[in-house]
Short mmCIF file of C-alpha atoms in Angstrom, two decimals:
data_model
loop_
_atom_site.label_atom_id
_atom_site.label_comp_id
_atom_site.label_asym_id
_atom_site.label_seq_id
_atom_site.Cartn_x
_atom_site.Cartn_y
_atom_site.Cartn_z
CA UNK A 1 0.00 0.00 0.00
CA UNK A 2 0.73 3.31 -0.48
CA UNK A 3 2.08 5.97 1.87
CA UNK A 4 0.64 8.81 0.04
CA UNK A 5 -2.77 8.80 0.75
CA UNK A 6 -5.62 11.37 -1.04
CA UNK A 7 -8.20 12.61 1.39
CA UNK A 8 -11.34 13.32 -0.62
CA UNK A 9 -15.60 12.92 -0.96
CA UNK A 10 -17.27 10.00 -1.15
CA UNK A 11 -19.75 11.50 -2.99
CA UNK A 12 -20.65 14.98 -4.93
CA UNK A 13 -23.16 16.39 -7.18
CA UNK A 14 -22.50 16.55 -11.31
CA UNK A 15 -21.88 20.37 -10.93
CA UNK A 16 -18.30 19.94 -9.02
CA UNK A 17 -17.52 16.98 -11.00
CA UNK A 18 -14.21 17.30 -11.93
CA UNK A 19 -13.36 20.26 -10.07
CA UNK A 20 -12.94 18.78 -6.53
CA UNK A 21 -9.80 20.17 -5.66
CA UNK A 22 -8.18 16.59 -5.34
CA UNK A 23 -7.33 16.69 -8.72
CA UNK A 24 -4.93 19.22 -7.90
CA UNK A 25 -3.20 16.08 -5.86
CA UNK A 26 -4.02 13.44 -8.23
CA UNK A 27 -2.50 15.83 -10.97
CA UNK A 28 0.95 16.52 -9.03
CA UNK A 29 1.65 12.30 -8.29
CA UNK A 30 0.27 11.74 -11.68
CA UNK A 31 3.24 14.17 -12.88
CA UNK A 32 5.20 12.76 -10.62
CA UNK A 33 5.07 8.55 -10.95
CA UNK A 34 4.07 8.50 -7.26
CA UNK A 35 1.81 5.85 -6.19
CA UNK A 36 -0.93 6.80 -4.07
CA UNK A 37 -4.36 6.12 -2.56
CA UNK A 38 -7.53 7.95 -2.65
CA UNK A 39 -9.95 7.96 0.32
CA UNK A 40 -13.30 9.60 1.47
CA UNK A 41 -14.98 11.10 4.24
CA UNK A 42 -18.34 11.56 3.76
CA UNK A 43 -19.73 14.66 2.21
CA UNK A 44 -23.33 14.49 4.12
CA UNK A 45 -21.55 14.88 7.52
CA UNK A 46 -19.26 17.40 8.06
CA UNK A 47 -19.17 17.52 11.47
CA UNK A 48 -16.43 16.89 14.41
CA UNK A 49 -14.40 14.38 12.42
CA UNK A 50 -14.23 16.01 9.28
CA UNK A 51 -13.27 19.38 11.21
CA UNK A 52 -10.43 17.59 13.36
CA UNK A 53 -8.53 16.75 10.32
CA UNK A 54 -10.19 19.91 7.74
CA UNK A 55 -10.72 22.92 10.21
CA UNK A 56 -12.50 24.86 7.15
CA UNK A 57 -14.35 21.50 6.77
CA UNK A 58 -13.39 21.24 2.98
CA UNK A 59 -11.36 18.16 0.79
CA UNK A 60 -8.46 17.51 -0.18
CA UNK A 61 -6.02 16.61 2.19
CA UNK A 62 -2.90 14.19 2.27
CA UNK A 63 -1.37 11.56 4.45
CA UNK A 64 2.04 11.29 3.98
CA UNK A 65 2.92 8.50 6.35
CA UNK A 66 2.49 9.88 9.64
CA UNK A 67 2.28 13.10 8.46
CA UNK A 68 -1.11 14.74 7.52
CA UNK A 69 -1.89 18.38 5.75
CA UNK A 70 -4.38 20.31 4.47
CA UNK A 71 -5.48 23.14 1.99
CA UNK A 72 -4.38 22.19 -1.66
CA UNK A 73 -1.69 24.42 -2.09
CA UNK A 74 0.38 23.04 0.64
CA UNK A 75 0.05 19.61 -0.30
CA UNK A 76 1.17 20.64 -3.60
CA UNK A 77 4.01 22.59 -2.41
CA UNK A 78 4.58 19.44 0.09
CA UNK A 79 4.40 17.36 -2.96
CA UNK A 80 6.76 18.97 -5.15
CA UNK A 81 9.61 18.47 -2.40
CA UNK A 82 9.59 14.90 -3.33
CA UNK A 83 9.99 14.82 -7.30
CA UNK A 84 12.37 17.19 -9.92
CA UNK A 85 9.07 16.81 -11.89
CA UNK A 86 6.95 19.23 -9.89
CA UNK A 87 9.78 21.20 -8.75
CA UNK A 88 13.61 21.85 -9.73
CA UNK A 89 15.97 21.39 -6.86
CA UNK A 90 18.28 24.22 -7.59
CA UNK A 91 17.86 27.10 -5.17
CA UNK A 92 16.21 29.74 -7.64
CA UNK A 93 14.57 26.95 -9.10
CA UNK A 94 12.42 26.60 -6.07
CA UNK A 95 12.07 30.01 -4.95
CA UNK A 96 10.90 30.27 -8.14
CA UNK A 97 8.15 27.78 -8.74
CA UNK A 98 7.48 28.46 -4.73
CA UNK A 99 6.47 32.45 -5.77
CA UNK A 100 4.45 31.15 -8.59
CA UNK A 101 2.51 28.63 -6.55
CA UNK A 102 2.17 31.50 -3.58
CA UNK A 103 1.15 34.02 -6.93
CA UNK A 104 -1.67 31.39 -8.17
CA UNK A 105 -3.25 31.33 -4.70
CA UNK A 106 -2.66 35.12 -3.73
CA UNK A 107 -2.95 37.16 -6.65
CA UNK A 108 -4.76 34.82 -9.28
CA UNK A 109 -7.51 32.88 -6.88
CA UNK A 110 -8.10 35.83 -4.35
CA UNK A 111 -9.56 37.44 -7.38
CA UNK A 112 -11.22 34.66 -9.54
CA UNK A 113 -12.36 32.62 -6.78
CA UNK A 114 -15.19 35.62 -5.41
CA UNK A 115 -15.32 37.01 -8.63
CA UNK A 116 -16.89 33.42 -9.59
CA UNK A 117 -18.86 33.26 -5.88
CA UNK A 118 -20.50 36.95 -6.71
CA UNK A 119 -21.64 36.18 -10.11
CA UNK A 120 -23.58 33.17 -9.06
CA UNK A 121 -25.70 35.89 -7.75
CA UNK A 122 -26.30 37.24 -11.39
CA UNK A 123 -25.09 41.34 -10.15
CA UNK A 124 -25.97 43.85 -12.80
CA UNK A 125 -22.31 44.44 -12.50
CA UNK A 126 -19.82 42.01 -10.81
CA UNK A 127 -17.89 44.45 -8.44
CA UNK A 128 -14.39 41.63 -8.71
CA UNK A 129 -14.78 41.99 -12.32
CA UNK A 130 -12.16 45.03 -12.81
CA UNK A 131 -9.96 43.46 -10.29
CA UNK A 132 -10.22 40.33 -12.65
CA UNK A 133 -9.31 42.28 -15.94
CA UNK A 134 -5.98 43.31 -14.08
CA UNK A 135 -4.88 40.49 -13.30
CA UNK A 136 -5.86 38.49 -16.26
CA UNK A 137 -3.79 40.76 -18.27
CA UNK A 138 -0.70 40.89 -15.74
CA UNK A 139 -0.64 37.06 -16.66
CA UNK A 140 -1.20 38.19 -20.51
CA UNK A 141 1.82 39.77 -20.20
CA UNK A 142 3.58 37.39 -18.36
CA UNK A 143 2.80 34.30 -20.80
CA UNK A 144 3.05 36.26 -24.13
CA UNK A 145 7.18 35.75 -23.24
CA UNK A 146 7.43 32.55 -22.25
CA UNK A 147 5.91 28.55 -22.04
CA UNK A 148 5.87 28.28 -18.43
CA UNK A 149 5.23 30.13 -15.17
CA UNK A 150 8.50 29.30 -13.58
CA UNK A 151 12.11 28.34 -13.81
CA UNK A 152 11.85 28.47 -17.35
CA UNK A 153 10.31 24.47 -17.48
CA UNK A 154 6.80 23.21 -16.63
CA UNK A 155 6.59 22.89 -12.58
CA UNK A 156 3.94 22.53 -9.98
CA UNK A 157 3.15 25.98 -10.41
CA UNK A 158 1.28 25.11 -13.97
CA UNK A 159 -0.66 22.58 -12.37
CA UNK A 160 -2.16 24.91 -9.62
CA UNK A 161 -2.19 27.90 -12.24
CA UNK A 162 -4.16 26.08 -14.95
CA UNK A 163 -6.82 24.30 -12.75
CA UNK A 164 -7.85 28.47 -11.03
CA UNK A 165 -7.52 29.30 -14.98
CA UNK A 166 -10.35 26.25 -15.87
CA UNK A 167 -12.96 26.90 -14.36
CA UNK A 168 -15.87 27.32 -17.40
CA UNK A 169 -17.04 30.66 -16.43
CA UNK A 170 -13.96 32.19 -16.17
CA UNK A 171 -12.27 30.24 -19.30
CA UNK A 172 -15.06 31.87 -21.24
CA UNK A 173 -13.29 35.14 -20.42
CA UNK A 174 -10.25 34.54 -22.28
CA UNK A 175 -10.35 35.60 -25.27
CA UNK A 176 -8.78 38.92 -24.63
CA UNK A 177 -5.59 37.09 -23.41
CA UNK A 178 -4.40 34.66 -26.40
CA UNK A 179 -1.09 34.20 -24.93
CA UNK A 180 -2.88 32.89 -21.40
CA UNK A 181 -5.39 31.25 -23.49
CA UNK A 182 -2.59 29.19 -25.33
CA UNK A 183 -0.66 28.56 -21.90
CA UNK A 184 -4.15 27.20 -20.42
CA UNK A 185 -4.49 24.70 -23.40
CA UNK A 186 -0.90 23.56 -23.15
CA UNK A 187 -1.09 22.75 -19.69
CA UNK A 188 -4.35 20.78 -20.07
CA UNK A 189 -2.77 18.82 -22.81
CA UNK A 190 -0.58 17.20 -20.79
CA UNK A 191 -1.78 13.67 -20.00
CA UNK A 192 -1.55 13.24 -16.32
CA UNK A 193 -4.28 15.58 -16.36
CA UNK A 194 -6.56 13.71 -18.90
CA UNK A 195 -5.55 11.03 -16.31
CA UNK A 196 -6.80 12.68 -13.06
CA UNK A 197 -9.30 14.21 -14.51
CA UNK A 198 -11.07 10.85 -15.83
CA UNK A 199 -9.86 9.69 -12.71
CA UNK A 200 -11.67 11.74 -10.25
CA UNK A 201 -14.75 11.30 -12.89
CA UNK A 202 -14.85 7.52 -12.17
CA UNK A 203 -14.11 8.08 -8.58
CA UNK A 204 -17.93 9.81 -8.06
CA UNK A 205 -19.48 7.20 -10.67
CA UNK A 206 -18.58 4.99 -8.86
CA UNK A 207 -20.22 6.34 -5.76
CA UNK A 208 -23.32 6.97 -8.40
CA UNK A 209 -23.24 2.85 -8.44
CA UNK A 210 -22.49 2.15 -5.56
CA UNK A 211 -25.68 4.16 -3.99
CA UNK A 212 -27.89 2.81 -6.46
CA UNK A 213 -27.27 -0.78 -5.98
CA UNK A 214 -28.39 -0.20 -2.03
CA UNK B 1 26.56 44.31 4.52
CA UNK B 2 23.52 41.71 4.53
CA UNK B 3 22.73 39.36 2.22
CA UNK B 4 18.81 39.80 2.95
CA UNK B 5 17.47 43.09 1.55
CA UNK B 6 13.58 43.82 1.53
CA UNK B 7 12.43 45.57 -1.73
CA UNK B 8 9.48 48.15 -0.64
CA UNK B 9 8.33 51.62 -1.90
CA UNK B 10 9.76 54.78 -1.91
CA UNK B 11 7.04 56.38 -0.34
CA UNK B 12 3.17 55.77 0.19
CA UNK B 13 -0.02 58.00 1.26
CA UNK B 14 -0.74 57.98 4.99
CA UNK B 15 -3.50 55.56 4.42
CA UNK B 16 -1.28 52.31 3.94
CA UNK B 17 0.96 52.99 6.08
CA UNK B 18 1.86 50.42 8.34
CA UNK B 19 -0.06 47.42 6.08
CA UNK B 20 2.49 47.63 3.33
CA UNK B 21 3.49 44.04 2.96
CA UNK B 22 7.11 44.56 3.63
CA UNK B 23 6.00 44.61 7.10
CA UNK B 24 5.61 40.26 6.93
CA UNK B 25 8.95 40.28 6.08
CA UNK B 26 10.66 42.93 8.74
CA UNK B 27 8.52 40.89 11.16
CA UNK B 28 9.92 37.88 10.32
CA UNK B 29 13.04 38.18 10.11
CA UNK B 30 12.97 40.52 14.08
CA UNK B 31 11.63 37.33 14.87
CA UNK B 32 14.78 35.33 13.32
CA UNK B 33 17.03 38.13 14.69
CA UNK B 34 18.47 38.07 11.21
CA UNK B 35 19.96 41.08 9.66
CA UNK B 36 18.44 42.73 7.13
CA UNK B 37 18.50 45.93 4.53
CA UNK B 38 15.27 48.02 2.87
CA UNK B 39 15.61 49.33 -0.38
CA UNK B 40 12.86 50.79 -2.75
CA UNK B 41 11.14 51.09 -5.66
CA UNK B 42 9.15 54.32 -6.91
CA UNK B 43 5.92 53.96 -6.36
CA UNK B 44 5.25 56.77 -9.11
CA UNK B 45 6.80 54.33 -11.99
CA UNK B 46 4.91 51.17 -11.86
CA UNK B 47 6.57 50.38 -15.37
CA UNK B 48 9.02 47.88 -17.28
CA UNK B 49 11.75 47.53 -14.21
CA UNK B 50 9.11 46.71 -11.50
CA UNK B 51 7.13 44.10 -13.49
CA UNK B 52 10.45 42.17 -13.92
CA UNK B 53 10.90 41.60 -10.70
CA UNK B 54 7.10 41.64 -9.88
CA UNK B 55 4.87 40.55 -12.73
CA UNK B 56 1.62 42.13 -10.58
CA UNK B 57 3.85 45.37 -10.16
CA UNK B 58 3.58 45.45 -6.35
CA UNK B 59 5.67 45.29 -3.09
CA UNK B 60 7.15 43.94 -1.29
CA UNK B 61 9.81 41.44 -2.90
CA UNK B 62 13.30 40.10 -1.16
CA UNK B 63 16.79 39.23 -2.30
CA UNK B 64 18.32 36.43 -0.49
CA UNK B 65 21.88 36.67 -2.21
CA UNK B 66 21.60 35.40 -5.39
CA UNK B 67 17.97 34.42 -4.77
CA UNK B 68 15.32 36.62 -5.75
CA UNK B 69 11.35 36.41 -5.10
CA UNK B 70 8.22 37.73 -4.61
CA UNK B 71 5.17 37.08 -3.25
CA UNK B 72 4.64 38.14 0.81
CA UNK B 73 3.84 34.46 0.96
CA UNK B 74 6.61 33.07 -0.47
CA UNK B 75 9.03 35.16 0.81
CA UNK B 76 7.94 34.16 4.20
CA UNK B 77 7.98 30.57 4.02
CA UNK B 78 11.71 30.93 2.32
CA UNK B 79 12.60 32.81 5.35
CA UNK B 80 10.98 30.24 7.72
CA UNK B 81 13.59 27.78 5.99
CA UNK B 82 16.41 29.87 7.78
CA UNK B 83 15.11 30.14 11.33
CA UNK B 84 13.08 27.43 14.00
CA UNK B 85 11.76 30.48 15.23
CA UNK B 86 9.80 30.51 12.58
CA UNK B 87 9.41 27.15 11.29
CA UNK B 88 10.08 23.80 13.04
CA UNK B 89 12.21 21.80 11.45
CA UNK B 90 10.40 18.51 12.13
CA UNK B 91 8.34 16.81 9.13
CA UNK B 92 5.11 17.19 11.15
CA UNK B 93 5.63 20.78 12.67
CA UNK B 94 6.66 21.69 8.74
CA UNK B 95 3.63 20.87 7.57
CA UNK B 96 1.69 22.10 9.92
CA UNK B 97 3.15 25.68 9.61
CA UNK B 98 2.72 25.31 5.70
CA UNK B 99 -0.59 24.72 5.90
CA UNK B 100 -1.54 27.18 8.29
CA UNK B 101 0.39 29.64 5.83
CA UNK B 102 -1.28 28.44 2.58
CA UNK B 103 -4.58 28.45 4.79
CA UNK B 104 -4.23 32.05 5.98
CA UNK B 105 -3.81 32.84 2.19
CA UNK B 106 -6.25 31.24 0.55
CA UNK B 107 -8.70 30.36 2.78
CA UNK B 108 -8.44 33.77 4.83
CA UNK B 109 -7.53 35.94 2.88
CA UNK B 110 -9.18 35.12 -0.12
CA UNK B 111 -12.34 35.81 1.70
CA UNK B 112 -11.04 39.00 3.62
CA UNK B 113 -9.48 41.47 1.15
CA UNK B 114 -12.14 41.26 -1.47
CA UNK B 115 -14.67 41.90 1.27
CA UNK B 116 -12.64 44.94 1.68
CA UNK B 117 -12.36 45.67 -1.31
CA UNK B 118 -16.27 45.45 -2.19
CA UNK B 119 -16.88 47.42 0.84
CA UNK B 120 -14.98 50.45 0.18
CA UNK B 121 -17.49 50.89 -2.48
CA UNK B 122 -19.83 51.03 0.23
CA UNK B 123 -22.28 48.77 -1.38
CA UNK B 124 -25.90 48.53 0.67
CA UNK B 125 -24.79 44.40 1.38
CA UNK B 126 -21.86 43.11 1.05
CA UNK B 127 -21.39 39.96 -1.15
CA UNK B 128 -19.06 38.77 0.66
CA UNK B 129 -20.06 39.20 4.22
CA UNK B 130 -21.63 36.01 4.74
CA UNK B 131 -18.50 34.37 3.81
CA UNK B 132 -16.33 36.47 5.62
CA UNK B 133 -18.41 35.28 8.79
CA UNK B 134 -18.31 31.76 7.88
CA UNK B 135 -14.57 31.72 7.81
CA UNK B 136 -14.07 34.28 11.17
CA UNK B 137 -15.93 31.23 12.76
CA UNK B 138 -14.04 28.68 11.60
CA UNK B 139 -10.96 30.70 12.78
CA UNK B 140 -12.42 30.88 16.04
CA UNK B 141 -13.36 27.21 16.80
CA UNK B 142 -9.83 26.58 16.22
CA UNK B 143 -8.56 28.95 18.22
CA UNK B 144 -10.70 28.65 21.51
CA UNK B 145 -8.62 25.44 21.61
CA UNK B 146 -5.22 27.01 21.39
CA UNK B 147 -3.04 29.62 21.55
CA UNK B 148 -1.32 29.42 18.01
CA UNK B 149 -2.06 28.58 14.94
CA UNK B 150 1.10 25.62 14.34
CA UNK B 151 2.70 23.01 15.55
CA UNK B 152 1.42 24.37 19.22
CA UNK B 153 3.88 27.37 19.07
CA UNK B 154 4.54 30.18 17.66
CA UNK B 155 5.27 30.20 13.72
CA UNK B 156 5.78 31.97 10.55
CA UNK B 157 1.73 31.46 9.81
CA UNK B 158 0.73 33.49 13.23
CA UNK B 159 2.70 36.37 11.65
CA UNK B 160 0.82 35.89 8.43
CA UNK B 161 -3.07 35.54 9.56
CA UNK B 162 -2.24 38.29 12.52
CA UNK B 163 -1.08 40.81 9.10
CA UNK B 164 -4.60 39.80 7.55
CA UNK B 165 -6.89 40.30 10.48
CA UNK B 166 -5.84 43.40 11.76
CA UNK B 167 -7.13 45.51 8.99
CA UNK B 168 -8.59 48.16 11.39
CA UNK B 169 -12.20 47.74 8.96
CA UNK B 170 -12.20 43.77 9.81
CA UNK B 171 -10.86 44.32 13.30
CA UNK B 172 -13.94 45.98 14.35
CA UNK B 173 -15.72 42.51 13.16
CA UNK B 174 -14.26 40.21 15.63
CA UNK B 175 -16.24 40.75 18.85
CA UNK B 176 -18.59 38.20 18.05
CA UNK B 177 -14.96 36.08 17.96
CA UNK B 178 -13.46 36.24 21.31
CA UNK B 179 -11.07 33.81 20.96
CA UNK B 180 -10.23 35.27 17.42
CA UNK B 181 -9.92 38.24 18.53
CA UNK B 182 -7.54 37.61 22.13
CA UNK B 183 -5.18 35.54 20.07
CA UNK B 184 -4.69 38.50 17.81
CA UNK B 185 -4.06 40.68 20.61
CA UNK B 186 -1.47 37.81 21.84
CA UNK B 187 -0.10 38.00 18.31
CA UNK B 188 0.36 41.61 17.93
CA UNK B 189 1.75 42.18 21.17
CA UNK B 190 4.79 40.58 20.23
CA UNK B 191 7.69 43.20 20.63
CA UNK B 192 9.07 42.15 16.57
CA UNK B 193 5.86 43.25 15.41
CA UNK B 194 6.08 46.73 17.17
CA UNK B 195 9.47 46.95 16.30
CA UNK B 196 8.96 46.41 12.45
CA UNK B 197 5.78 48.30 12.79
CA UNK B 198 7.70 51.66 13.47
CA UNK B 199 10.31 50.91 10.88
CA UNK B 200 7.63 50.57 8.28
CA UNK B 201 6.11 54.12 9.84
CA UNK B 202 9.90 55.38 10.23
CA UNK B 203 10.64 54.52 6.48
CA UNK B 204 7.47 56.75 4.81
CA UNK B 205 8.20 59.51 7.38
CA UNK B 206 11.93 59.65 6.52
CA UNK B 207 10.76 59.80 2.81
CA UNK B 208 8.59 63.28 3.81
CA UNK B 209 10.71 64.37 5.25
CA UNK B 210 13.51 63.98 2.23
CA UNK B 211 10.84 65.57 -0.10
CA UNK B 212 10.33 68.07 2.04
CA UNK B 213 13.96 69.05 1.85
CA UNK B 214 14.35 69.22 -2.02
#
C-alpha cells in the first residue's frame, strides 16, 4: 500500500464533478510517478471528524505517512519536495516555482475565486470583475514571453495555475488574453491531467453505483 | 553588509501605512534576529523595471543573495527555511506551519481582502459578508482550543493571519470572535511586530521628510 494517501468525498453532485480540488493532488503524483491512494470522508456529515482533520471542513487533504496536511496548495508545495518533476531542486529553481505557486493562490484565486462566488448571484455588474481584468492581463503579459510560469520548465506551479484558470465561467473570459489562453491549453494537454481528470470522474461514478445498488 | 534586503516603496499615502506588505517580512526576520536591509522602488513608476521583478507590479519582494522572489507568501515561508523560530524543522511541525500559511492565504484571505475591497465601495450588502463570517468562525473554533495557529507554538503562519486580520475595517468585526480576537491581541503584542511596525512608519516619514527638503 501506499504511503501517500488522497483525502477526498465520497460522494458529490454533477456540478463539481471534476473540479474537486483533489485533482490538484491526483494531478501533481500523476506528474510525478508517485503511487498513491484515494480515500473519502463523507460529504453528508461534516461535522467533528471532518473538522479535526479539515478545520475549514473542505477536501483535499494528504497523508504522507504519519504526516497529515491540508489546503491544496500546501500539499502541492509538500508534494513537489519529493519529485524534480513538480519542482527543480536548484535554489532559484524553487524560490521560483514556490512564488508562482504563492502568486496562483494570492494574486490569481483571491480574485477569480469571489469574482466566480458573486456572479452566481447574477449582479448587474460584478464588483471583482475590474480586479479580474488586471490580473488576467498581468498574466497576458507574463505568458506572451514565455511557455511556463516558472524556472523556465513546466513545474507545480502550472498545475495549480491552470486548474484556477479552468474553471468554465472564467475560461469563457479569455479571449482577450491569447497568450494565457494558449498557456491554459498547453497545460491541459498534458496527459496526467486527462488522467486525473477521468480519474476523479470515475471516482464519483462509482459512488453513483455504488448508492444505487443499495 | 547583509545578504537579505527587503524591496518596498519609496514612499506611500498615509493611508497604507503600516499594512504595506514589507512589514511580513521585517517581522519575520525581528523574529529570526536576522539582519536585514530596505531598499525601494518608486511607487510613481509602476513600469518595465518593476514588473520584472514583480509581474503584478507590487511590493514587497526580497533578495536572499543570489535568490530573488516575490510574493509576501513566499518570501515568508523561504525565510521560515532559515530560522526554528519561525518554522520547526520537524516533518510534522513543517507541515503544519505550511498549511496554516497556505490556509491564511487562501482560505483567509481570499475571503477578507475582497470583502474589503467590495466594501470600500460602500455597497448597501456586502457579497461577501456572509462568507467572511463563515470563515471568522471557523478561525475561532480553532482557536478557543489554542493559543497558536502551528505546531502548538509560535510560527511563521501566526505572523501571516495576525497581518490579515488586523485591517482596522475587519478588526472591528471580531467581537462576536473572542477567541479570534484575544489571540490577535497575543499575536500583535509581540515586541518584533512593534518593532517592524515603526520601521515601516519610520521609512514613509523619513521619505517626507527627504521631499520636504528638495
Amino acid at each position: 500500500m501506499s504511503d501517500l494517501i488522497i483525502w477526498t468525498w465520497d460522494w458529490v453532485p454533477n456540478g463539481p464533478r471534476g473540479h474537486v480540488r483533489d485533482i490538484r493532488l491526483r494531478w501533481a503524483l500523476e506528474e510525478a510517478g508517485l503511487p498513491y491512494g484515494v480515500r473519502t470522508v463523507p460529504i453528508a456529515d461534516r461535522g467533528a471528524e471532518l473538522v479535526a482533520r479539515q478545520p475549514f471542513a473542505q477536501v483535499p487533504f494528504l497523508e504522507d505517512g504519519d504526516i497529515r496536511l491540508f489546503e491544496s496548495g500546501a500539499c502541492l508545495l509538500h508534494l513537489a519536495e519529493k519529485s524534480e518533476t513538480l519542482m527543480p531542486s536548484d535554489p532559484q529553481g524553487r524560490a521560483d516555482t514556490l512564488q508562482w505557486v504563492i502568486a496562483a493562490l494570492n494574486s490569481v484565486e483571491m480574485v477569480t475565486v469571489p469574482w466566480w462566488f458573486i456572479g452566481l448571484q447574477k449582479p448587474p455588474e460584478n464588483p471583482m470583475a475590474g480586479w479580474l481584468g488586471q490580473r488576467l492581463q498581468r498574466l497576458e503579459d507574463v505568458l506572451s514571453g514565455r511557455d511556463w510560469l516558472a524556472a523556465g520548465r513546466f513545474t507545480v506551479a502550472d498545475i495549480l495555475m491552470a486548474d484556477i484558470l479552468r474553471v468554465s465561467t472564467l475560461r469563457r473570459q479569455l479571449d482577450p488574453y491569447p497568450a494565457l489562453g494558449a498557456y491554459l491549453d498547453r497545460v491541459l494537454d498534458r496527459p496526467a491531467f486527462a488522467k486525473s481528470l477521468q480519474d476523479q470522474l470515475d471516482h464519483f461514478a462509482a459512488a453513483d453505483a455504488a448508492r444505487a445498488a443499495t
